[in-house]
JSON list of C-alpha atoms in Angstrom, two decimals:
[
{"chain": "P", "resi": 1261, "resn": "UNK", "atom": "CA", "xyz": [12.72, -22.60, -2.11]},
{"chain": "P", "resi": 1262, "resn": "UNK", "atom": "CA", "xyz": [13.34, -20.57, 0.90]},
{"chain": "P", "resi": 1263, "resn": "UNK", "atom": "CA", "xyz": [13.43, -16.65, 0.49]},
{"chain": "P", "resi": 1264, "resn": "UNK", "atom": "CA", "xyz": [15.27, -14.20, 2.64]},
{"chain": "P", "resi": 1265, "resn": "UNK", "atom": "CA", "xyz": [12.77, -11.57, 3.91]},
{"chain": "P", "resi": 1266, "resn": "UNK", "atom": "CA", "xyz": [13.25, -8.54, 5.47]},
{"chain": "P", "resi": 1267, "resn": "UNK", "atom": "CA", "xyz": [10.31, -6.36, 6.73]},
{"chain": "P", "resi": 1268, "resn": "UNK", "atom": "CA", "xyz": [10.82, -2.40, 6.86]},
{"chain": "P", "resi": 1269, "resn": "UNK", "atom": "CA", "xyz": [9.55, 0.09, 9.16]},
{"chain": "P", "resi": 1270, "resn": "UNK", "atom": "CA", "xyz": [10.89, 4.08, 9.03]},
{"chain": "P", "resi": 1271, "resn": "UNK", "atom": "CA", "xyz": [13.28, 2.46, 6.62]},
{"chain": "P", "resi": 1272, "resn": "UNK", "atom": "CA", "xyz": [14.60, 0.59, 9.37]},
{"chain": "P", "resi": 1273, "resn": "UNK", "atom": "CA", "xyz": [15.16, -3.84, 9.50]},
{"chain": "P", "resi": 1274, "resn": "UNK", "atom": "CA", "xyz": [12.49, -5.33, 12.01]},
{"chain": "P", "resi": 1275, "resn": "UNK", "atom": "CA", "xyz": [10.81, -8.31, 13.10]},
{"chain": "P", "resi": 1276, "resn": "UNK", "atom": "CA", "xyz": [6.74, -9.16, 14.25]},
{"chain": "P", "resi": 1277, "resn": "UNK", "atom": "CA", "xyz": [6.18, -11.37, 16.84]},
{"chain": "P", "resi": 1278, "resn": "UNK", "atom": "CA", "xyz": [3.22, -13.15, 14.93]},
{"chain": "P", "resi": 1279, "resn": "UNK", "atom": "CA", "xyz": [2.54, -9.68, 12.70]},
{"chain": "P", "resi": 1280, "resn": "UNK", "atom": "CA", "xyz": [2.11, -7.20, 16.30]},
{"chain": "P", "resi": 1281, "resn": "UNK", "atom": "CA", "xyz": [3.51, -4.47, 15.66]},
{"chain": "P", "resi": 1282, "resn": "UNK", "atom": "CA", "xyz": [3.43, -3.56, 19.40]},
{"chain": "P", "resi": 1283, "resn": "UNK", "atom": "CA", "xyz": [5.88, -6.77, 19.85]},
{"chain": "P", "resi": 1284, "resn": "UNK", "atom": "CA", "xyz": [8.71, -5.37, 16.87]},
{"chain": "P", "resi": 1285, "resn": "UNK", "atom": "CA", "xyz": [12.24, -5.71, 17.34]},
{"chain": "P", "resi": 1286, "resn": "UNK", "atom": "CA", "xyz": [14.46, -3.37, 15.93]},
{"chain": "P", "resi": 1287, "resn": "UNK", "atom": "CA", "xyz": [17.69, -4.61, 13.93]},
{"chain": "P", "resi": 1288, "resn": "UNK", "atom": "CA", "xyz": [21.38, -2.54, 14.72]},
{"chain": "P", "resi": 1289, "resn": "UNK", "atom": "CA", "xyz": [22.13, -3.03, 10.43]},
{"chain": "P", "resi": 1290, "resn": "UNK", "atom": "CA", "xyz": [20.57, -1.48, 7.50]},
{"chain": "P", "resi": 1291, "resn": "UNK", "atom": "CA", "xyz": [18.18, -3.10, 5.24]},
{"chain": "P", "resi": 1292, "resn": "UNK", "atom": "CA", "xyz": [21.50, -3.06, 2.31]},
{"chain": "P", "resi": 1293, "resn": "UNK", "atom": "CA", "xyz": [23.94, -4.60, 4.63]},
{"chain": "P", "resi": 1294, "resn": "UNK", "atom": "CA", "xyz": [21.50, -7.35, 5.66]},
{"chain": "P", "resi": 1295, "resn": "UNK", "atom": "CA", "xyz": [20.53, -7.48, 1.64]},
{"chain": "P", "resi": 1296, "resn": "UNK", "atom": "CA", "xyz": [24.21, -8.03, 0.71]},
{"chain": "P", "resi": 1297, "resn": "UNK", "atom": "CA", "xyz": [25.04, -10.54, 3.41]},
{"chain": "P", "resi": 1298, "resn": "UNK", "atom": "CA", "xyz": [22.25, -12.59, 2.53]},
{"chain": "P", "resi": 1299, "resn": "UNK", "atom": "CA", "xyz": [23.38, -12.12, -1.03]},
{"chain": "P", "resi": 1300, "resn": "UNK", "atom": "CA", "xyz": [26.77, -13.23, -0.30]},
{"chain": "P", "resi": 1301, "resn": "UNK", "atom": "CA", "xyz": [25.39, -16.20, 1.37]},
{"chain": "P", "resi": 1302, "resn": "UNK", "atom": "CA", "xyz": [24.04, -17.30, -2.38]},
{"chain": "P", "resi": 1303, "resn": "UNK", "atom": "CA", "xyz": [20.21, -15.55, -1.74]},
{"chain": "P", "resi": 1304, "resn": "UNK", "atom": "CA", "xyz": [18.79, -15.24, -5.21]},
{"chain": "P", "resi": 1305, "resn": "UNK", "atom": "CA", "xyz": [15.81, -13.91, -4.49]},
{"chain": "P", "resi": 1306, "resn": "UNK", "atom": "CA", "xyz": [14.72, -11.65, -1.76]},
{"chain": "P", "resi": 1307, "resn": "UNK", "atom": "CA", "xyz": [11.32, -10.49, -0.22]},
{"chain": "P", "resi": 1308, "resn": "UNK", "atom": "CA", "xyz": [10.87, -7.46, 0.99]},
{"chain": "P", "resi": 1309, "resn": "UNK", "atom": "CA", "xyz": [8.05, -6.14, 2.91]},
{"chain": "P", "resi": 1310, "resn": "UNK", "atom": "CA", "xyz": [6.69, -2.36, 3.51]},
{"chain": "P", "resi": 1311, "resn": "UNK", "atom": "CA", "xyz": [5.07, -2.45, 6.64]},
{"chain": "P", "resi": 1312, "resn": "UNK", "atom": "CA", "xyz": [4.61, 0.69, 6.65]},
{"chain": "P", "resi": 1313, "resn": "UNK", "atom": "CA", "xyz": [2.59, 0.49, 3.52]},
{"chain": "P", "resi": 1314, "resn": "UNK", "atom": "CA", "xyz": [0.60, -2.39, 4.64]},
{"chain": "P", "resi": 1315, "resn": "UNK", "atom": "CA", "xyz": [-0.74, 0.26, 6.83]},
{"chain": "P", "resi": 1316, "resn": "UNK", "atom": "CA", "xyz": [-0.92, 3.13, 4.94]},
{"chain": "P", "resi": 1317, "resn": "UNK", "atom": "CA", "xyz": [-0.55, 2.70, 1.45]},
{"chain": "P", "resi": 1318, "resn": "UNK", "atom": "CA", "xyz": [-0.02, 6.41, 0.83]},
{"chain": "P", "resi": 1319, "resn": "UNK", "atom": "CA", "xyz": [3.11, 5.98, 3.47]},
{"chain": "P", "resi": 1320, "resn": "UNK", "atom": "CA", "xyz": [4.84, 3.58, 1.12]},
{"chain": "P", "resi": 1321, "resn": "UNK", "atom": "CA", "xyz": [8.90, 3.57, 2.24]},
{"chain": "P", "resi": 1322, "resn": "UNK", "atom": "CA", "xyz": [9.66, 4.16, -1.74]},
{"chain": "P", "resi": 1323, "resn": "UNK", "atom": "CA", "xyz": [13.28, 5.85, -0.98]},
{"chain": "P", "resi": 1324, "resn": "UNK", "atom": "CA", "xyz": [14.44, 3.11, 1.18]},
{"chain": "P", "resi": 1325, "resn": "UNK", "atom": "CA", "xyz": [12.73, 0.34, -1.57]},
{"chain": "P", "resi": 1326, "resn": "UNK", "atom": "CA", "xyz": [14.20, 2.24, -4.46]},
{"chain": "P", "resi": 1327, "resn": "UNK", "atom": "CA", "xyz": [18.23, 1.21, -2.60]},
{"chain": "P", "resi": 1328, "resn": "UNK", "atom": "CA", "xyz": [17.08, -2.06, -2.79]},
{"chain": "P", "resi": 1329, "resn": "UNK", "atom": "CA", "xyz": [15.16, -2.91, -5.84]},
{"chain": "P", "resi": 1330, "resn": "UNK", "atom": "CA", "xyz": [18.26, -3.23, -8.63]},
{"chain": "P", "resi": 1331, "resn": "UNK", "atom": "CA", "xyz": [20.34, -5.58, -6.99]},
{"chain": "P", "resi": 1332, "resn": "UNK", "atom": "CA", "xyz": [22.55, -7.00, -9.31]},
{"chain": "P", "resi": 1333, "resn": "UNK", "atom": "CA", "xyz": [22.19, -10.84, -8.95]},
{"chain": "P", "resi": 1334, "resn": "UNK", "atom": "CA", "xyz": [18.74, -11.07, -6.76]},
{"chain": "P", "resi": 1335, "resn": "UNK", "atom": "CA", "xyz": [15.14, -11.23, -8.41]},
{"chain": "P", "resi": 1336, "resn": "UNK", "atom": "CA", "xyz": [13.66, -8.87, -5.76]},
{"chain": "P", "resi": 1337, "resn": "UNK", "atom": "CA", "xyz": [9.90, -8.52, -4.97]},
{"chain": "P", "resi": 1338, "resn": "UNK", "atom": "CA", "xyz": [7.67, -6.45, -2.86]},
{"chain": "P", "resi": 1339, "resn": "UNK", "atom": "CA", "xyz": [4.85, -6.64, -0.91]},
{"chain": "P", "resi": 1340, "resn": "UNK", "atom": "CA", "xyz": [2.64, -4.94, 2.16]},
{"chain": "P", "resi": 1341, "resn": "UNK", "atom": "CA", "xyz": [-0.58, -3.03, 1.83]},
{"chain": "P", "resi": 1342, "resn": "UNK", "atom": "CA", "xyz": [-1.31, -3.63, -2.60]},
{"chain": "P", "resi": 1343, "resn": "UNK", "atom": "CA", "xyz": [-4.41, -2.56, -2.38]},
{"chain": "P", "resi": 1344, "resn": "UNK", "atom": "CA", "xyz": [-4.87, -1.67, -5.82]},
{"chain": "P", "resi": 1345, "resn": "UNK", "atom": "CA", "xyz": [-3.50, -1.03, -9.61]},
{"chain": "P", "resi": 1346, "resn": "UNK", "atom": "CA", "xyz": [-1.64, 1.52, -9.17]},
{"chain": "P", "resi": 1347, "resn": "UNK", "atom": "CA", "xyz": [0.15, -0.03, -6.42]},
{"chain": "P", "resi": 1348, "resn": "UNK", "atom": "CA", "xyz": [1.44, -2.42, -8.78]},
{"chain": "P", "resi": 1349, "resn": "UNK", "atom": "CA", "xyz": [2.54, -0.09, -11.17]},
{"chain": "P", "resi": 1350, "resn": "UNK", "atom": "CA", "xyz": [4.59, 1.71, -8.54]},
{"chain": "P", "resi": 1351, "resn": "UNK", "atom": "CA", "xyz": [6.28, -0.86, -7.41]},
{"chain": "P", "resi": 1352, "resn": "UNK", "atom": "CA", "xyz": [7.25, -2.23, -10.80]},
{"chain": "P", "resi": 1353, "resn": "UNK", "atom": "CA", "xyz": [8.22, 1.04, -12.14]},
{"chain": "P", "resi": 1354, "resn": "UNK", "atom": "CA", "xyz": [10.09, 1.62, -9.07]},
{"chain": "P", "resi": 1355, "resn": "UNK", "atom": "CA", "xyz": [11.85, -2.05, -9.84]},
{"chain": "P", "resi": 1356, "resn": "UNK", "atom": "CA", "xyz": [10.65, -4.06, -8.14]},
{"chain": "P", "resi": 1357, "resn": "UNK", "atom": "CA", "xyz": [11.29, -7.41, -10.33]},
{"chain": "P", "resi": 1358, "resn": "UNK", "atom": "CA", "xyz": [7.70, -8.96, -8.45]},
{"chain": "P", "resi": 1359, "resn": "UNK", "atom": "CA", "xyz": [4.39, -7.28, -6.78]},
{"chain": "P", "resi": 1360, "resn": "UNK", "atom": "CA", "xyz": [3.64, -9.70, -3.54]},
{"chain": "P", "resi": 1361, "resn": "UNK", "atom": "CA", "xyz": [-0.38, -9.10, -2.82]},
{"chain": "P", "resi": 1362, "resn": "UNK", "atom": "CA", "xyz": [-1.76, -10.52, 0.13]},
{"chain": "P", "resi": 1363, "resn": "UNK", "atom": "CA", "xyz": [-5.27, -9.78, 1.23]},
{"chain": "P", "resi": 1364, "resn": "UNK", "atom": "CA", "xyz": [-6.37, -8.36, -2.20]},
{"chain": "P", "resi": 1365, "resn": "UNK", "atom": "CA", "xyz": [-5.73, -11.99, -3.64]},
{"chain": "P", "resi": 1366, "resn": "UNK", "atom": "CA", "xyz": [-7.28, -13.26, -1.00]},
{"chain": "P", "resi": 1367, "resn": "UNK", "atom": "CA", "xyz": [-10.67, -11.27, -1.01]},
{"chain": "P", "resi": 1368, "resn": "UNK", "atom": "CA", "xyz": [-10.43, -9.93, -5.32]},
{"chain": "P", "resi": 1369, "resn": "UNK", "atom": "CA", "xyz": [-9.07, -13.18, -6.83]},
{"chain": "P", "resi": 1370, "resn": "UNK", "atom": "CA", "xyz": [-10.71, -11.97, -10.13]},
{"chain": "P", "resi": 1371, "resn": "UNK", "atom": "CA", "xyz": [-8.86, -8.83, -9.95]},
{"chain": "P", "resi": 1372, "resn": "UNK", "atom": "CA", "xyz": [-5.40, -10.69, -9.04]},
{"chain": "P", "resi": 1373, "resn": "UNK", "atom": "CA", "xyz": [-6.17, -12.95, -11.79]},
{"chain": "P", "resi": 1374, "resn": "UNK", "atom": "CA", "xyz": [-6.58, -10.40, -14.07]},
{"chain": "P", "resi": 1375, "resn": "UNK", "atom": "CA", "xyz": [-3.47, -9.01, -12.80]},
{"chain": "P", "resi": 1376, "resn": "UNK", "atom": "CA", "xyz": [-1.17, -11.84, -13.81]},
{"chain": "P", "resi": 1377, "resn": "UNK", "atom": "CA", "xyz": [-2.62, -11.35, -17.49]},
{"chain": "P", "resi": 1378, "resn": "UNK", "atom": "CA", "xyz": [-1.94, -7.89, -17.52]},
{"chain": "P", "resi": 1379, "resn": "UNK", "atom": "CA", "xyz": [2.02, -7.74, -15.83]},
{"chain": "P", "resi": 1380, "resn": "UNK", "atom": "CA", "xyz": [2.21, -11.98, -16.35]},
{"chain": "P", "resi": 1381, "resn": "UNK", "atom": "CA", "xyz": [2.60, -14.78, -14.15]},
{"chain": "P", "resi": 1382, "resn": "UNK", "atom": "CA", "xyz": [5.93, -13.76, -13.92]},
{"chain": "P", "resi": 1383, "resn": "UNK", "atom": "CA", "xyz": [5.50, -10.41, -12.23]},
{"chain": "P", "resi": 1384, "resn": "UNK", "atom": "CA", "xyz": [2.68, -11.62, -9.39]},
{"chain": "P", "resi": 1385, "resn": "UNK", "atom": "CA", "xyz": [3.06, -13.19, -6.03]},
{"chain": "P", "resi": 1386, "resn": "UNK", "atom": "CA", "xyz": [0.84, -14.14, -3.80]},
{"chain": "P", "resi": 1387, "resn": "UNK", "atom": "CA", "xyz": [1.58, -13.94, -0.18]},
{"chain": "P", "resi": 1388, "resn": "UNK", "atom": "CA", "xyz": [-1.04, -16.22, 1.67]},
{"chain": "P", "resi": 1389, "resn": "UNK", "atom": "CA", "xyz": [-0.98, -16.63, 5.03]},
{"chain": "P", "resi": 1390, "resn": "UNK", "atom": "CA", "xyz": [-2.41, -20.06, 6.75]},
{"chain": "P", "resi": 1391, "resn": "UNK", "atom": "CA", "xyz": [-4.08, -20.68, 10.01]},
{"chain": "P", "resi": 1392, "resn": "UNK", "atom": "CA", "xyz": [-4.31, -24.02, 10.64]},
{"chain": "P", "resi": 1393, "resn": "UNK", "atom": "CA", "xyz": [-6.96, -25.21, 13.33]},
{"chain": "P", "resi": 1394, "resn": "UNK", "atom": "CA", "xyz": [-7.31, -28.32, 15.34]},
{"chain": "P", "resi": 1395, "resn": "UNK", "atom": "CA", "xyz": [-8.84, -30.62, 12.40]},
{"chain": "P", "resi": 1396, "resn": "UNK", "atom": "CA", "xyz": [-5.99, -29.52, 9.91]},
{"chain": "P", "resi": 1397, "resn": "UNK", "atom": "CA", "xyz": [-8.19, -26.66, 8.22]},
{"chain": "P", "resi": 1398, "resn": "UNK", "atom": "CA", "xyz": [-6.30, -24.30, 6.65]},
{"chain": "P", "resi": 1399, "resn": "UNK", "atom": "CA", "xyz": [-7.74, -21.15, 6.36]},
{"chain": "P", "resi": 1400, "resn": "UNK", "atom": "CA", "xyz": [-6.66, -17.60, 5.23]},
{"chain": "P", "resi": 1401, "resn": "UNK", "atom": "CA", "xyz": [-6.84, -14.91, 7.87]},
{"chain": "P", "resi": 1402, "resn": "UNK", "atom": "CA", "xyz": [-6.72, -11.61, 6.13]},
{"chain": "P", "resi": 1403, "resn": "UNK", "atom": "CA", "xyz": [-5.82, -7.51, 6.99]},
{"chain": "P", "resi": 1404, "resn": "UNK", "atom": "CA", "xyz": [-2.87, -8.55, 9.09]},
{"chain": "P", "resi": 1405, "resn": "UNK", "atom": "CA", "xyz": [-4.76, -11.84, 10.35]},
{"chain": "P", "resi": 1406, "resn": "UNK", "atom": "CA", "xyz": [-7.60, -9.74, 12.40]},
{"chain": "P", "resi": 1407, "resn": "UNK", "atom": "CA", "xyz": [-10.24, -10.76, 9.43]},
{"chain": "P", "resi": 1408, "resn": "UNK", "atom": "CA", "xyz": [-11.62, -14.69, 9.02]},
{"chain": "P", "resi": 1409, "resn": "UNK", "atom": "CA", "xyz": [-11.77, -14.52, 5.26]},
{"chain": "P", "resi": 1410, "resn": "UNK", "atom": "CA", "xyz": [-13.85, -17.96, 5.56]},
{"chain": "P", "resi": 1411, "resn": "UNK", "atom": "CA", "xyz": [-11.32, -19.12, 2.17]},
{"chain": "P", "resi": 1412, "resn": "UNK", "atom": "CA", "xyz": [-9.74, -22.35, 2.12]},
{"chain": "P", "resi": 1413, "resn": "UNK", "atom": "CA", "xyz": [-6.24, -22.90, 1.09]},
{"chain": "P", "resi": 1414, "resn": "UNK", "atom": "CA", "xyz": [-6.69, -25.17, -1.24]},
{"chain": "P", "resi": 1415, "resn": "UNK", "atom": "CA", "xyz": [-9.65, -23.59, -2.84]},
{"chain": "P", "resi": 1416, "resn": "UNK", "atom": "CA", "xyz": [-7.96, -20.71, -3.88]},
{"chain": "P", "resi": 1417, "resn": "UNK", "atom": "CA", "xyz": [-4.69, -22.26, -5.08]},
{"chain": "P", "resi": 1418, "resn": "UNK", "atom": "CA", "xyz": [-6.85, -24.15, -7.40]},
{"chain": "P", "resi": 1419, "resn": "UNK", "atom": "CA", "xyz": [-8.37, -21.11, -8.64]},
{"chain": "P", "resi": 1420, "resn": "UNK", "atom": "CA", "xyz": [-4.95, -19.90, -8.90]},
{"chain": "P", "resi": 1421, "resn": "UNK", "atom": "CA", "xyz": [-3.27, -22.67, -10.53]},
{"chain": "P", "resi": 1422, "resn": "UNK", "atom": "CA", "xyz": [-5.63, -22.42, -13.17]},
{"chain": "P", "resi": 1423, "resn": "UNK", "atom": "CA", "xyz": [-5.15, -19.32, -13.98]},
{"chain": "P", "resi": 1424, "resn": "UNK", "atom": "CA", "xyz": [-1.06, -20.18, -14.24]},
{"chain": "P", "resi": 1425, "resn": "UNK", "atom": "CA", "xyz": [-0.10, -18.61, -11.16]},
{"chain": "P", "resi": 1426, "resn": "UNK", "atom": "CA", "xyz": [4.01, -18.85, -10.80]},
{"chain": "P", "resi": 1427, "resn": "UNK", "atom": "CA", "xyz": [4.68, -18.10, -7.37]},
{"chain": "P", "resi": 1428, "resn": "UNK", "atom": "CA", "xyz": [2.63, -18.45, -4.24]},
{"chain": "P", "resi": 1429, "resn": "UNK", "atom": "CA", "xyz": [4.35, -17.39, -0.44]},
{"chain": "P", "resi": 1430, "resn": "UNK", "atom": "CA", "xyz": [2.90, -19.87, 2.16]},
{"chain": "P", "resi": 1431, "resn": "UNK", "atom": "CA", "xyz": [3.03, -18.98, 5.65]},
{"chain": "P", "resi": 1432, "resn": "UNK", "atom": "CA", "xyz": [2.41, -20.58, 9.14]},
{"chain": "P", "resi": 1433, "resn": "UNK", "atom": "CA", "xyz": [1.00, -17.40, 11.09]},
{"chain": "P", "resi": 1434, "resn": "UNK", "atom": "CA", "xyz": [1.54, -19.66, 14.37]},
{"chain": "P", "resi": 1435, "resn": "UNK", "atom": "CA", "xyz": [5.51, -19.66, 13.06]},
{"chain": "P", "resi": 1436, "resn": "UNK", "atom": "CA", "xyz": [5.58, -16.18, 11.61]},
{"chain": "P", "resi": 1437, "resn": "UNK", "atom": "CA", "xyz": [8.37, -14.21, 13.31]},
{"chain": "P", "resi": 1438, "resn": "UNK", "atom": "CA", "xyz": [8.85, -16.26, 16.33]},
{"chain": "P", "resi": 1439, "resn": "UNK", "atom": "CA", "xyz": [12.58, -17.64, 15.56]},
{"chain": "P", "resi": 1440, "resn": "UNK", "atom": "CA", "xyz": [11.17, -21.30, 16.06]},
{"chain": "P", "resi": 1441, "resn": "UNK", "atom": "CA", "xyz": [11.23, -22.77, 12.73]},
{"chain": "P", "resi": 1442, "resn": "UNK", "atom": "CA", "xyz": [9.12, -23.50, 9.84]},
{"chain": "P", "resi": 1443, "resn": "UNK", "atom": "CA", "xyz": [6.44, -25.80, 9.01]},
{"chain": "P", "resi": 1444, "resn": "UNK", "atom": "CA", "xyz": [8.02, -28.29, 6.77]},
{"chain": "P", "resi": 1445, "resn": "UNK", "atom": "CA", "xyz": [5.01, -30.55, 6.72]},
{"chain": "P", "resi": 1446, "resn": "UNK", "atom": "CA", "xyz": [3.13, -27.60, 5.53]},
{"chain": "P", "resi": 1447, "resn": "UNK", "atom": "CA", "xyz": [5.20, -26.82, 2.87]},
{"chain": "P", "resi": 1448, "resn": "UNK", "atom": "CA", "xyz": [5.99, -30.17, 1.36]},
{"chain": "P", "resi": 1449, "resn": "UNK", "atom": "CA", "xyz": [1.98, -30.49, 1.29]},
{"chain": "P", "resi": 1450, "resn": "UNK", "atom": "CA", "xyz": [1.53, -27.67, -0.50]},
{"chain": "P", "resi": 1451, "resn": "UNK", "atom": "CA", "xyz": [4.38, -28.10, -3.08]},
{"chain": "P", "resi": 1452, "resn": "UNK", "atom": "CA", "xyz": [3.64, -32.07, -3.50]},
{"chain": "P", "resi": 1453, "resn": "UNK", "atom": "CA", "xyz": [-0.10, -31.14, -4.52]},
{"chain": "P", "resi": 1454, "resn": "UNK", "atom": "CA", "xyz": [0.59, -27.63, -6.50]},
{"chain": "P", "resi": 1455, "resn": "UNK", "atom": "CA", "xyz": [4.03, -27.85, -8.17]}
]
C-alpha cells in the first residue's frame, strides 16, 4: 500500500533531501490543504511526521498534529523522535489512530514488542529505514541515518513478525525525498517474504 506522508517543521509542509535538514524545501500550502487533497484523491491512510520532534521530543508540533489527527475518513498515524512511553500515550491521546517508532524499534525491540501488547498490533508502526550496500545487505541506519545499528532487515522483521506486528514502513534512504521514485524491487521483497 502506498501512504501519503507529509513531514512538519514550525507547523509548516516540507521535504529532506535524503533526511538533511540543511537541504529542506518549504511547501506554499498548509499541512490540511495538502491532507484534504490527498484525501480527495482516495488516501485512506496518512503518515505524518514531526520533525521537529524527532529532534526534540519536548518540541513536539502537538497544535498543528491535533488539526490533523480526526480526519474523518483517514486512519492517521504519527511518528518522529518516540523515544519513549509516554510519547506514545501522547500521541494516542492526542488521536493519533497509530504511533510510528523508528530508532527505538530498531535499538529496544523488547520494549516495542512490549508495546504492541500493551496499545495492540493495531496501534504500532514501525518505520524502518534500509540502506542497502553493494552485496544487497540491508541494514538499518538509525538517529536520522548518522548511527550503523549493525541490524539486519530481515532479522528484525522476523522478530517482529513473531510477535504479530501489523504494519511495518520500509524505506530506501538512497530514494528518501529525492522525487526519483521508489524501490519497487524492495518492496515486493519485503511483502512477498513478510505478508
Amino acid at each position: 500500500m502506498m501512504i501519503p506522508a507529509i513531514d512538519l517543521i514550525g507547523g509548516e509542509v516540507v521535504r529532506l533531501y535524503q533526511g538533511d535538514y540543511a537541504q529542506k524545501t518549504n511547501y506554499q500550502y498548509t499541512v490540511q490543504e495538502r491532507q484534504q487533497a490527498y484525501a480527495k484523491s482516495g488516501a485512506t491512510v496518512m503518515h505524518f511526521v514531526d520533525l521537529d520532534g524527532a529532534k526534540d521530543s519536548t518540541k513536539r508540533q502537538l497544535e498543528t498534529l491535533k488539526t490533523v489527527v480526526n480526519h474523518p475518513s483517514m486512519i492517521i498515524q504519527v511518528g518522529g523522535g518516540v523515544r519513549c512511553e509516554d510519547d506514545v500515550k501522547q500521541l494516542l491521546a492526542l488521536g493519533a489512530d497509530r504511533v510510528v517508532i523508528g530508532s527505538l524499534a530498531i535499538k529496544q525491540p523488547e520494549l516495542v514488542t512490549q508495546w504492541l501488547k500493551t496499545y495492540g498490533c493495531e496501534k504500532i508502526v514501525l518505520a524502518l529505514d534500509i540502506k542497502i550496500d553493494a552485496q544487497g545487505n540491508k541494514t538499518l541506519p538509525t538517529h536520522g541515518w548518522i548511527e550503523d545499528s549493525g541490524v539486519n532487515l530481515e532479522d528484525l522483521l522476523a522478530q517482529y513478525q513473531d510477535a504479530g506486528i501489523k504494519h511495518v514502513l520500509c524505506t530506501d534512504i538512497s530514494k528518501d525525498g529525492t522525487l526519483t521514485g521508489t524501490n519497487v524491487d524492495l518492496y515486493s521483497e519485503v511483502c512477498a517474504k513478510y505478508p
